[in-house]
Coordinates of C-alpha atoms in Angstrom, one line a residue:
M1 CA 93.4 133.7 81.1
K2 CA 92.4 132.3 84.5
N3 CA 93.3 134.3 87.5
K4 CA 95.7 132.9 90.1
T5 CA 93.1 132.4 92.7
K6 CA 91.0 130.1 90.4
I7 CA 94.1 128.2 89.3
T8 CA 95.1 127.7 92.9
L9 CA 91.7 126.3 93.9
E10 CA 91.4 124.0 90.8
R11 CA 94.9 122.5 91.2
F12 CA 94.4 122.0 95.0
S13 CA 91.2 120.0 94.4
T14 CA 92.9 117.5 92.0
N15 CA 96.4 117.2 93.5
Q16 CA 96.3 114.3 96.0
Y17 CA 97.6 111.5 93.7
R18 CA 99.9 113.9 91.8
M19 CA 101.4 115.1 95.1
I20 CA 102.1 111.5 96.1
L21 CA 104.0 111.0 92.9
E22 CA 105.8 114.3 93.2
G23 CA 106.6 113.3 96.8
I24 CA 108.3 110.2 95.6
G25 CA 110.3 112.2 93.1
V26 CA 111.4 114.7 95.8
G27 CA 112.2 111.8 98.1
F28 CA 114.4 110.1 95.6
L29 CA 116.4 113.3 94.8
T30 CA 116.7 114.1 98.5
G31 CA 117.8 110.6 99.3
L32 CA 120.6 110.8 96.7
L33 CA 121.7 114.3 97.9
V34 CA 121.6 113.4 101.6
S35 CA 123.4 110.1 101.0
V36 CA 126.2 111.9 99.1
F37 CA 126.3 114.4 102.0
R38 CA 126.6 111.5 104.5
L39 CA 129.4 109.9 102.4
G40 CA 131.2 113.2 102.3
L41 CA 131.0 113.6 106.1
E42 CA 132.3 110.0 106.6
K43 CA 135.3 110.7 104.3
A44 CA 136.0 114.0 106.0
E45 CA 135.8 112.5 109.5
S46 CA 138.0 109.6 108.4
L47 CA 140.5 112.0 106.9
R48 CA 140.4 114.1 110.1
D49 CA 141.2 111.1 112.3
S50 CA 144.1 110.0 110.1
V51 CA 145.6 113.5 110.1
L52 CA 145.3 113.7 113.9
D53 CA 146.9 110.4 114.4
A54 CA 149.8 111.4 112.0
A55 CA 150.1 114.8 113.7
K56 CA 151.1 113.1 117.0
T57 CA 154.5 112.5 115.5
G58 CA 154.9 116.3 115.2
G59 CA 156.9 118.0 112.4
Q60 CA 155.4 118.2 109.0
M61 CA 152.3 116.3 109.9
L62 CA 151.4 118.8 112.6
I63 CA 151.7 121.6 110.0
L64 CA 149.5 119.5 107.7
A65 CA 146.9 119.2 110.4
F66 CA 146.8 123.0 111.0
A67 CA 146.7 123.6 107.2
A68 CA 143.7 121.2 106.9
L69 CA 141.9 122.9 109.7
L70 CA 142.6 126.3 108.1
C71 CA 141.2 125.2 104.8
A72 CA 138.0 124.0 106.5
Y73 CA 137.7 127.3 108.3
L74 CA 138.1 129.3 105.1
V75 CA 135.4 127.2 103.3
V76 CA 133.0 127.7 106.2
C77 CA 133.7 131.5 106.2
Y78 CA 133.2 131.8 102.5
C79 CA 129.9 129.9 102.5
G80 CA 128.7 132.0 105.5
R81 CA 129.6 135.3 103.8
K82 CA 128.1 134.4 100.4
V83 CA 124.9 132.7 101.6
P84 CA 124.1 133.7 105.2
L85 CA 120.9 131.7 105.4
A86 CA 123.0 128.5 104.9
G87 CA 124.3 128.9 108.5
G88 CA 123.1 127.1 111.6
S89 CA 121.0 124.0 111.5
G90 CA 118.7 125.2 108.7
I91 CA 115.5 124.2 110.4
P92 CA 114.6 127.7 111.6
Q93 CA 115.1 128.9 108.0
V94 CA 112.7 126.3 106.7
K95 CA 110.2 127.1 109.4
G96 CA 110.5 130.8 108.5
E97 CA 109.9 130.2 104.8
M98 CA 106.9 128.0 105.6
K99 CA 105.4 131.0 107.4
G100 CA 106.3 133.4 104.6
Q101 CA 108.9 135.3 106.7
I102 CA 112.0 134.1 104.8
E103 CA 112.8 133.6 101.2
Q104 CA 115.7 131.3 100.4
N105 CA 117.6 130.8 97.1
W106 CA 117.3 127.0 96.8
W107 CA 120.4 126.3 94.7
Q108 CA 122.6 128.6 96.6
I109 CA 121.5 127.0 99.9
I110 CA 122.2 123.5 98.5
L111 CA 125.7 124.4 97.4
A112 CA 126.7 126.4 100.5
K113 CA 125.1 124.0 103.0
F114 CA 126.7 121.0 101.4
A115 CA 130.2 122.5 101.4
G116 CA 129.9 124.4 104.6
G117 CA 128.4 121.4 106.5
I118 CA 131.2 119.0 105.4
G119 CA 133.8 121.7 106.2
A120 CA 132.4 122.4 109.7
I121 CA 131.4 118.9 110.8
G122 CA 134.3 117.2 109.1
A123 CA 136.8 119.6 110.8
G124 CA 135.5 118.3 114.2
L125 CA 133.0 120.8 115.4
S126 CA 130.3 119.3 117.6
L127 CA 127.5 119.4 115.1
G128 CA 125.1 117.0 113.5
R129 CA 124.0 116.2 110.0
E130 CA 120.2 116.2 110.5
G131 CA 119.6 120.0 110.4
P132 CA 121.6 120.4 107.1
S133 CA 119.9 117.3 105.7
I134 CA 116.4 118.7 106.5
Q135 CA 117.3 122.1 104.9
L136 CA 118.9 120.4 101.9
G137 CA 115.7 118.3 101.5
A138 CA 113.4 121.3 101.8
M139 CA 115.5 123.1 99.1
V140 CA 115.3 120.1 96.9
G141 CA 111.5 120.3 97.2
K142 CA 111.6 124.1 96.5
G143 CA 113.9 123.6 93.5
F144 CA 111.5 120.9 92.2
S145 CA 108.6 123.3 92.6
R146 CA 110.4 126.2 90.8
L147 CA 111.7 124.0 87.9
T148 CA 108.2 122.6 87.3
N149 CA 106.4 125.9 87.8
K150 CA 104.3 125.0 90.8
L151 CA 102.1 127.3 92.8
R152 CA 103.2 128.6 96.2
T153 CA 100.8 126.3 98.1
E154 CA 102.2 123.3 96.2
E155 CA 105.7 124.5 96.9
K156 CA 105.2 124.5 100.6
M157 CA 103.9 120.9 100.4
L158 CA 106.9 119.8 98.4
M159 CA 109.2 121.6 100.9
T160 CA 107.5 119.6 103.7
C161 CA 108.1 116.4 101.7
G162 CA 111.7 117.3 101.2
A163 CA 112.3 118.2 104.8
G164 CA 110.8 114.8 106.0
A165 CA 112.9 113.0 103.4
G166 CA 116.0 114.8 104.6
L167 CA 115.6 113.5 108.1
A168 CA 114.6 110.1 106.9
G169 CA 117.8 109.9 104.7
A170 CA 120.0 111.3 107.4
F171 CA 119.0 108.8 110.2
S172 CA 117.2 106.0 108.4
A173 CA 114.1 107.1 110.2
P174 CA 111.2 107.5 107.8
L175 CA 108.4 107.7 110.3
A176 CA 110.3 110.3 112.4
G177 CA 110.8 112.2 109.2
V178 CA 107.1 112.3 108.5
V179 CA 106.1 113.2 112.0
F180 CA 108.8 115.9 112.4
S181 CA 107.7 117.6 109.2
L182 CA 104.1 117.7 110.2
E183 CA 104.6 118.3 114.0
E184 CA 107.4 120.8 113.8
L185 CA 107.3 122.4 110.3
H186 CA 103.9 122.2 108.6
K187 CA 101.9 122.2 111.9
N188 CA 99.1 120.2 110.2
F189 CA 98.3 116.5 110.0
S190 CA 96.1 116.6 106.9
T191 CA 95.8 113.4 104.9
D192 CA 97.2 115.0 101.7
I193 CA 100.3 116.2 103.4
L194 CA 100.7 113.0 105.4
L195 CA 100.6 110.7 102.4
S196 CA 102.9 112.8 100.2
T197 CA 105.4 113.3 103.0
M198 CA 105.3 109.6 103.8
A199 CA 105.9 108.8 100.2
A200 CA 108.9 111.1 100.1
S201 CA 110.4 109.9 103.4
V202 CA 110.0 106.2 102.6
T203 CA 111.6 106.7 99.2
S204 CA 114.5 108.7 100.7
D205 CA 115.0 106.0 103.3
F206 CA 115.1 103.3 100.6
V207 CA 117.8 105.2 98.7
S208 CA 119.9 105.7 101.8
S209 CA 119.4 102.1 103.0
Y210 CA 120.5 100.9 99.6
I211 CA 123.8 102.8 100.0
F212 CA 124.4 102.4 103.8
G213 CA 122.6 99.2 104.6
L214 CA 119.6 98.3 106.7
S215 CA 121.3 98.4 110.1
P216 CA 120.0 101.0 112.6
V217 CA 122.1 104.1 113.2
F218 CA 122.7 103.1 116.9
G219 CA 123.5 99.4 117.2
L220 CA 122.8 99.0 120.9
H221 CA 122.2 95.8 122.8
I222 CA 119.1 96.4 124.9
A223 CA 118.5 93.5 127.3
G224 CA 114.8 93.9 127.6
R225 CA 112.0 96.0 129.0
L226 CA 112.4 98.0 132.1
P227 CA 110.1 96.5 134.8
L228 CA 107.0 98.4 135.6
S229 CA 108.1 98.6 139.3
R230 CA 111.0 100.8 138.1
Y231 CA 108.9 103.3 136.2
W232 CA 109.2 105.8 139.0
M233 CA 112.8 106.1 137.8
V234 CA 111.6 106.9 134.3
I235 CA 109.5 109.8 135.7
L236 CA 112.4 111.1 137.8
L237 CA 114.7 110.9 134.7
G238 CA 112.1 112.8 132.7
L239 CA 112.1 115.6 135.3
V240 CA 115.9 115.8 135.3
L241 CA 116.0 115.9 131.5
G242 CA 113.3 118.6 131.3
V243 CA 115.4 120.9 133.5
F244 CA 118.6 120.1 131.6
G245 CA 116.8 120.8 128.3
V246 CA 115.7 124.2 129.4
F247 CA 119.2 124.9 130.6
Y248 CA 120.6 123.9 127.2
N249 CA 118.3 126.3 125.3
W250 CA 119.1 129.1 127.8
M251 CA 122.9 128.5 127.3
T252 CA 122.5 128.5 123.6
S253 CA 120.9 131.9 123.7
F254 CA 123.5 133.1 126.2
V255 CA 126.4 132.0 124.0
Q256 CA 124.8 133.6 120.9
D257 CA 124.6 136.9 122.8
L258 CA 128.3 136.6 123.5
Y259 CA 129.0 135.9 119.9
D260 CA 127.0 138.9 118.8
K261 CA 129.4 141.2 120.6
L262 CA 132.2 140.1 118.2
P263 CA 132.4 142.8 115.4
R264 CA 133.1 140.5 112.5
K265 CA 131.6 137.2 111.3
F266 CA 134.9 135.5 110.7
M267 CA 135.8 136.0 114.4
R268 CA 132.7 134.1 115.4
V269 CA 133.6 131.2 113.1
A270 CA 137.2 131.2 114.4
V271 CA 136.2 130.5 118.0
P272 CA 134.9 126.9 117.6
F273 CA 137.8 126.1 115.1
L274 CA 140.3 127.3 117.8
C275 CA 138.5 125.0 120.2
V276 CA 139.0 122.1 117.8
A277 CA 142.7 122.8 117.7
V278 CA 142.9 122.8 121.5
L279 CA 140.7 119.7 122.0
A280 CA 142.5 117.8 119.3
A281 CA 145.6 118.1 121.4
C282 CA 144.2 117.4 124.9
Y283 CA 140.7 115.7 124.5
P284 CA 140.0 114.6 120.9
Y285 CA 137.3 112.2 122.0
V286 CA 134.7 115.0 121.9
L287 CA 135.4 116.1 118.4
G288 CA 132.7 115.7 115.8
S289 CA 129.1 114.7 116.4
G290 CA 130.0 112.0 118.9
H291 CA 128.0 109.2 117.3
G292 CA 130.3 106.4 118.6
I293 CA 130.0 107.7 122.2
V294 CA 126.4 106.4 122.5
A295 CA 127.3 102.7 122.1
E296 CA 130.2 103.0 124.4
V297 CA 128.1 104.6 127.2
A298 CA 125.5 101.9 126.7
R299 CA 128.1 99.2 127.1
G300 CA 129.3 100.7 130.4
D301 CA 132.8 101.6 129.2
F302 CA 133.0 104.7 131.3
A303 CA 133.4 105.3 135.1
I304 CA 131.1 107.9 136.6
K305 CA 133.9 110.5 136.9
A306 CA 134.8 110.0 133.2
L307 CA 131.1 110.4 132.2
L308 CA 130.9 113.7 134.2
I309 CA 134.0 115.1 132.5
L310 CA 132.7 113.9 129.1
L311 CA 129.3 115.5 129.7
A312 CA 130.8 118.8 130.8
V313 CA 133.2 119.1 127.9
K314 CA 130.8 117.8 125.2
F315 CA 128.1 120.2 126.4
L316 CA 130.3 123.3 126.3
F317 CA 131.9 122.4 123.0
S318 CA 128.5 121.7 121.5
I319 CA 127.1 125.0 122.6
V320 CA 130.2 126.9 121.4
S321 CA 130.0 125.1 118.0
F322 CA 126.3 125.6 117.4
G323 CA 126.2 129.1 118.8
S324 CA 128.8 130.4 116.3
G325 CA 126.2 130.0 113.5
V326 CA 128.3 127.7 111.2
P327 CA 126.4 125.1 109.1
G328 CA 125.5 122.1 111.3
G329 CA 122.7 120.7 113.4
I330 CA 122.1 119.8 117.0
F331 CA 120.2 116.5 116.8
L332 CA 123.2 114.2 117.1
P333 CA 125.1 116.2 119.7
L334 CA 122.0 116.6 121.9
L335 CA 121.3 112.9 121.5
V336 CA 124.8 112.1 122.7
L337 CA 124.4 114.5 125.7
G338 CA 121.1 112.8 126.5
A339 CA 122.7 109.3 126.3
I340 CA 125.5 110.4 128.7
T341 CA 122.9 111.9 131.1
G342 CA 120.9 108.7 130.9
G343 CA 124.1 106.7 131.6
L344 CA 125.0 108.8 134.6
F345 CA 121.4 108.4 135.9
A346 CA 121.6 104.7 135.5
A347 CA 124.9 104.5 137.3
A348 CA 123.6 106.6 140.2
V349 CA 120.4 104.7 140.7
G350 CA 121.5 101.2 139.5
D351 CA 123.3 100.3 142.7
L352 CA 120.5 101.7 144.9
A353 CA 117.9 99.7 143.0
G354 CA 120.1 96.6 143.1
Y355 CA 120.3 95.8 139.4
G356 CA 123.7 97.3 138.5
D357 CA 124.2 97.8 134.8
L358 CA 121.4 95.5 133.7
Y359 CA 119.2 98.3 132.3
L360 CA 122.0 100.7 131.4
A361 CA 121.2 100.7 127.7
N362 CA 117.5 101.3 128.5
F363 CA 118.3 104.5 130.4
V364 CA 120.7 105.6 127.6
I365 CA 117.8 105.5 125.0
L366 CA 115.5 107.1 127.6
G367 CA 118.0 109.9 128.0
M368 CA 118.2 110.5 124.3
A369 CA 114.4 110.6 123.9
G370 CA 113.8 112.8 126.9
Y371 CA 116.5 115.3 126.2
F372 CA 115.5 115.7 122.6
T373 CA 111.9 116.3 123.6
A374 CA 112.8 118.9 126.3
I375 CA 114.9 120.9 123.8
V376 CA 112.9 120.5 120.6
R377 CA 109.5 120.1 122.2
A378 CA 108.4 117.5 119.6
P379 CA 107.6 114.4 121.8
I380 CA 106.1 112.2 119.1
T381 CA 109.2 112.8 116.9
G382 CA 111.5 112.1 119.8
V383 CA 109.9 108.7 120.6
L384 CA 109.8 107.6 116.9
L385 CA 113.3 108.9 116.2
I386 CA 115.0 106.9 119.0
T387 CA 112.9 103.8 118.2
E388 CA 113.9 103.8 114.6
M389 CA 117.6 104.8 115.2
T390 CA 118.0 102.0 117.7
G391 CA 115.8 99.4 116.0
D392 CA 114.2 98.7 119.4
F393 CA 110.4 98.6 119.7
K394 CA 110.3 96.9 123.1
N395 CA 110.6 100.1 125.1
F396 CA 107.9 102.2 123.5
L397 CA 106.0 102.7 126.7
S398 CA 108.9 103.9 128.8
L399 CA 110.1 106.2 125.9
S400 CA 106.6 107.7 125.7
I401 CA 106.5 108.4 129.4
V402 CA 110.0 110.0 129.6
A403 CA 109.1 112.2 126.6
L404 CA 105.8 113.3 128.2
V405 CA 107.4 114.1 131.5
S406 CA 110.4 115.9 130.1
Y407 CA 108.0 117.9 127.8
L408 CA 105.8 118.9 130.8
A409 CA 108.8 119.8 132.9
A410 CA 110.3 122.1 130.2
D411 CA 106.9 123.7 129.6
I412 CA 106.3 124.4 133.3
L413 CA 109.7 126.0 133.5
K414 CA 108.6 128.3 130.5
G415 CA 111.4 127.0 128.3
Q416 CA 111.0 128.0 124.7
P417 CA 111.4 125.3 122.0
I418 CA 114.8 125.6 120.5
Y419 CA 113.8 126.2 116.8
D420 CA 111.1 128.8 117.8
Q421 CA 113.8 130.5 119.9
L422 CA 116.3 130.5 117.0
L423 CA 113.7 131.7 114.4
H424 CA 112.6 134.5 116.7
R425 CA 116.2 135.5 117.2
M426 CA 116.8 135.5 113.4
L427 CA 113.8 137.6 112.6
S428 CA 114.5 140.1 115.4
K429 CA 117.6 141.2 113.6
D430 CA 117.5 144.0 111.1
A431 CA 118.3 141.9 108.0
D432 CA 116.9 141.2 104.6
Y433 CA 115.7 137.6 104.3
G434 CA 114.6 137.8 100.7
T435 CA 110.9 138.5 101.0
T436 CA 109.5 141.0 98.4
E437 CA 106.2 142.6 97.8
E438 CA 105.7 140.1 94.9
T439 CA 106.2 137.1 97.2
R440 CA 104.1 138.6 99.9
S441 CA 101.2 139.0 97.5
H442 CA 101.1 135.4 96.3
K443 CA 97.8 133.5 97.1
V444 CA 98.3 130.5 99.3
L445 CA 96.0 127.8 100.7
L446 CA 96.0 127.1 104.4
E447 CA 94.5 124.1 106.2
S448 CA 93.1 124.0 109.7
D449 CA 91.3 121.4 111.8
V450 CA 88.3 122.5 113.9
Y451 CA 88.9 121.0 117.3
I452 CA 85.9 119.6 119.2
G453 CA 85.1 122.1 121.9
C454 CA 87.0 125.0 120.3
P455 CA 85.6 128.5 120.2
M456 CA 84.4 128.0 116.6
D457 CA 82.7 124.7 117.3
G458 CA 79.0 125.3 116.6
E459 CA 79.6 128.9 115.3
K460 CA 79.1 130.5 111.9
I461 CA 82.0 131.1 109.6
E462 CA 81.3 134.8 109.5
E463 CA 82.1 135.0 113.2
M464 CA 85.7 134.1 112.5
L465 CA 86.5 137.7 111.6
L466 CA 89.3 136.9 109.2
P467 CA 91.5 139.6 107.6
P468 CA 90.4 141.2 104.4
G469 CA 90.8 139.0 101.3
C470 CA 91.0 135.8 103.4
L471 CA 88.3 133.3 102.6
V472 CA 87.2 129.9 103.8
V473 CA 86.8 128.1 100.4
S474 CA 86.1 124.6 101.5
V475 CA 84.8 122.7 104.6
Q476 CA 85.5 119.0 104.6
R477 CA 83.2 117.0 106.9
D478 CA 82.9 113.2 107.1
K479 CA 84.7 112.7 103.8
R480 CA 82.3 115.2 102.2
E481 CA 83.1 118.7 100.9
I482 CA 80.8 121.6 101.7
V483 CA 81.0 124.8 99.7
P484 CA 80.8 127.3 102.6
S485 CA 79.0 130.6 103.0
G486 CA 79.2 133.1 105.9
S487 CA 76.2 131.3 107.5
T488 CA 77.7 127.8 107.4
I489 CA 77.9 126.4 111.0
L490 CA 81.2 124.7 111.8
Q491 CA 81.4 121.5 113.7
G492 CA 84.2 119.9 115.7
G493 CA 86.1 117.6 113.4
D494 CA 85.7 119.7 110.3
K495 CA 88.8 120.6 108.2
L496 CA 88.9 124.1 106.7
I497 CA 90.7 125.2 103.5
L498 CA 91.4 128.9 103.5
L499 CA 92.7 131.1 100.7
C500 CA 94.8 134.2 101.7
S501 CA 97.7 136.4 100.6
Q502 CA 101.2 135.3 101.7
S503 CA 101.5 138.5 103.8
F504 CA 98.6 137.4 106.0
V505 CA 99.7 133.9 106.6
K506 CA 101.2 134.5 110.1
V507 CA 98.2 136.5 111.3
V508 CA 95.7 134.0 110.0
E509 CA 97.6 131.0 111.5
E510 CA 97.8 132.7 114.9
K511 CA 94.0 133.4 114.7
L512 CA 93.2 129.8 113.7
N513 CA 95.3 128.5 116.6
N514 CA 93.2 130.6 119.0
I515 CA 89.7 130.0 117.6
C516 CA 90.0 126.6 116.0
K517 CA 92.8 124.7 117.7
S518 CA 92.3 125.6 121.3
I519 CA 89.6 124.2 123.7
R520 CA 87.0 126.7 125.0
Q521 CA 87.5 127.3 128.7

């Protein structure tokens, strides 16, 4: 009987076309699941609006509204108690599992995330569908792997495919799904992963487009390109968004610290639901993800004072909702906050520049891209996501500039990317996340590029000083594969394939980042 190491190497060397086909399968299943999730959210939000309208008459309808809110609260509490890893956006959990730090039960996550997400978002909490969709997709990939008896290395690839397909299905943004999976989750742009994830994302987008149509998520009317003479405003907006993004992440951590002081989980969940009850009575406009707000801001439907109030209330409600740990993401709420910020910026500088509201919609999409980048720290994803969600390809240059500036501003201020921050917080708690000695001993394959000018460029493999049992099993150079030895000299542009135990993945990845993915000073 072949040992696991030999099987892993043999299957890796012949899996490119098979992985593309499996990516299509995972993408199809994820597209179906995420589409049903979107339909469930639409029905829940429609029901919520109907109940709130009827509750204005008072009497029995008001009692019905409270009963519906209580039912949603109980569903969310039950899901959180039974499957704790189904809480939050789900992206930190996927990142943790990709690093071997967390082990999720795929079918439990799917059931709990689906029900809990519809309960929380449908009830009116300021949360988005993208995080749950990404986690659902990743768990579809994991379930596909377990049911077909794949190796752990293949499982991570299928989870990457599912995560990208989840984002693609949630927002009709296949390219953003591909890039987010590689930029934020897999941390590797290898051809094999790129092709299989693209196959999954495109398939998922096809399924969701068949159900929801081909119209972009945000149907904005954008007059044209911002003149180059006004690009100083883009830079200024990027700086503002970078500061606001760091503040958002800091406030998220601060509110989570406050929630941690509550002795019971059900108390944490009760806080945002009580906020829903209050806001439903006095300011129902901020309930839910706020998807419709973006188009209204872009049309100029708000005065500056109204925008300021909307920004303040939506910001606080979003932080309170997400900080509680209930199932739901932050993409849509933060995009709404970015759109409002962009609208305020346009209103402030529009009169000074003498163009009024002519480029209001431009600054709305710039606000979304910059705010997303400052918070998530994934600039390529931010630019592609807004481009695909709006269907506007005319403003690619200005979107790229605002993303770059907001990224640099947040980085200079030492702000931590939101999902790294959330994962670190999760792992710092004394909790069992499902990893066992058996899972930690599994052999997995890692990939790493050798950057031109990195410390290992021109050095021998033996000088990498890898942990015991970790081997470089393949060097790919100029479309050729080299069987390496300790004396093999690496060159910039090489791609390394390494075999190691799951327990060493984090250590090896950190070492590779230092010696292969950084430029020698």
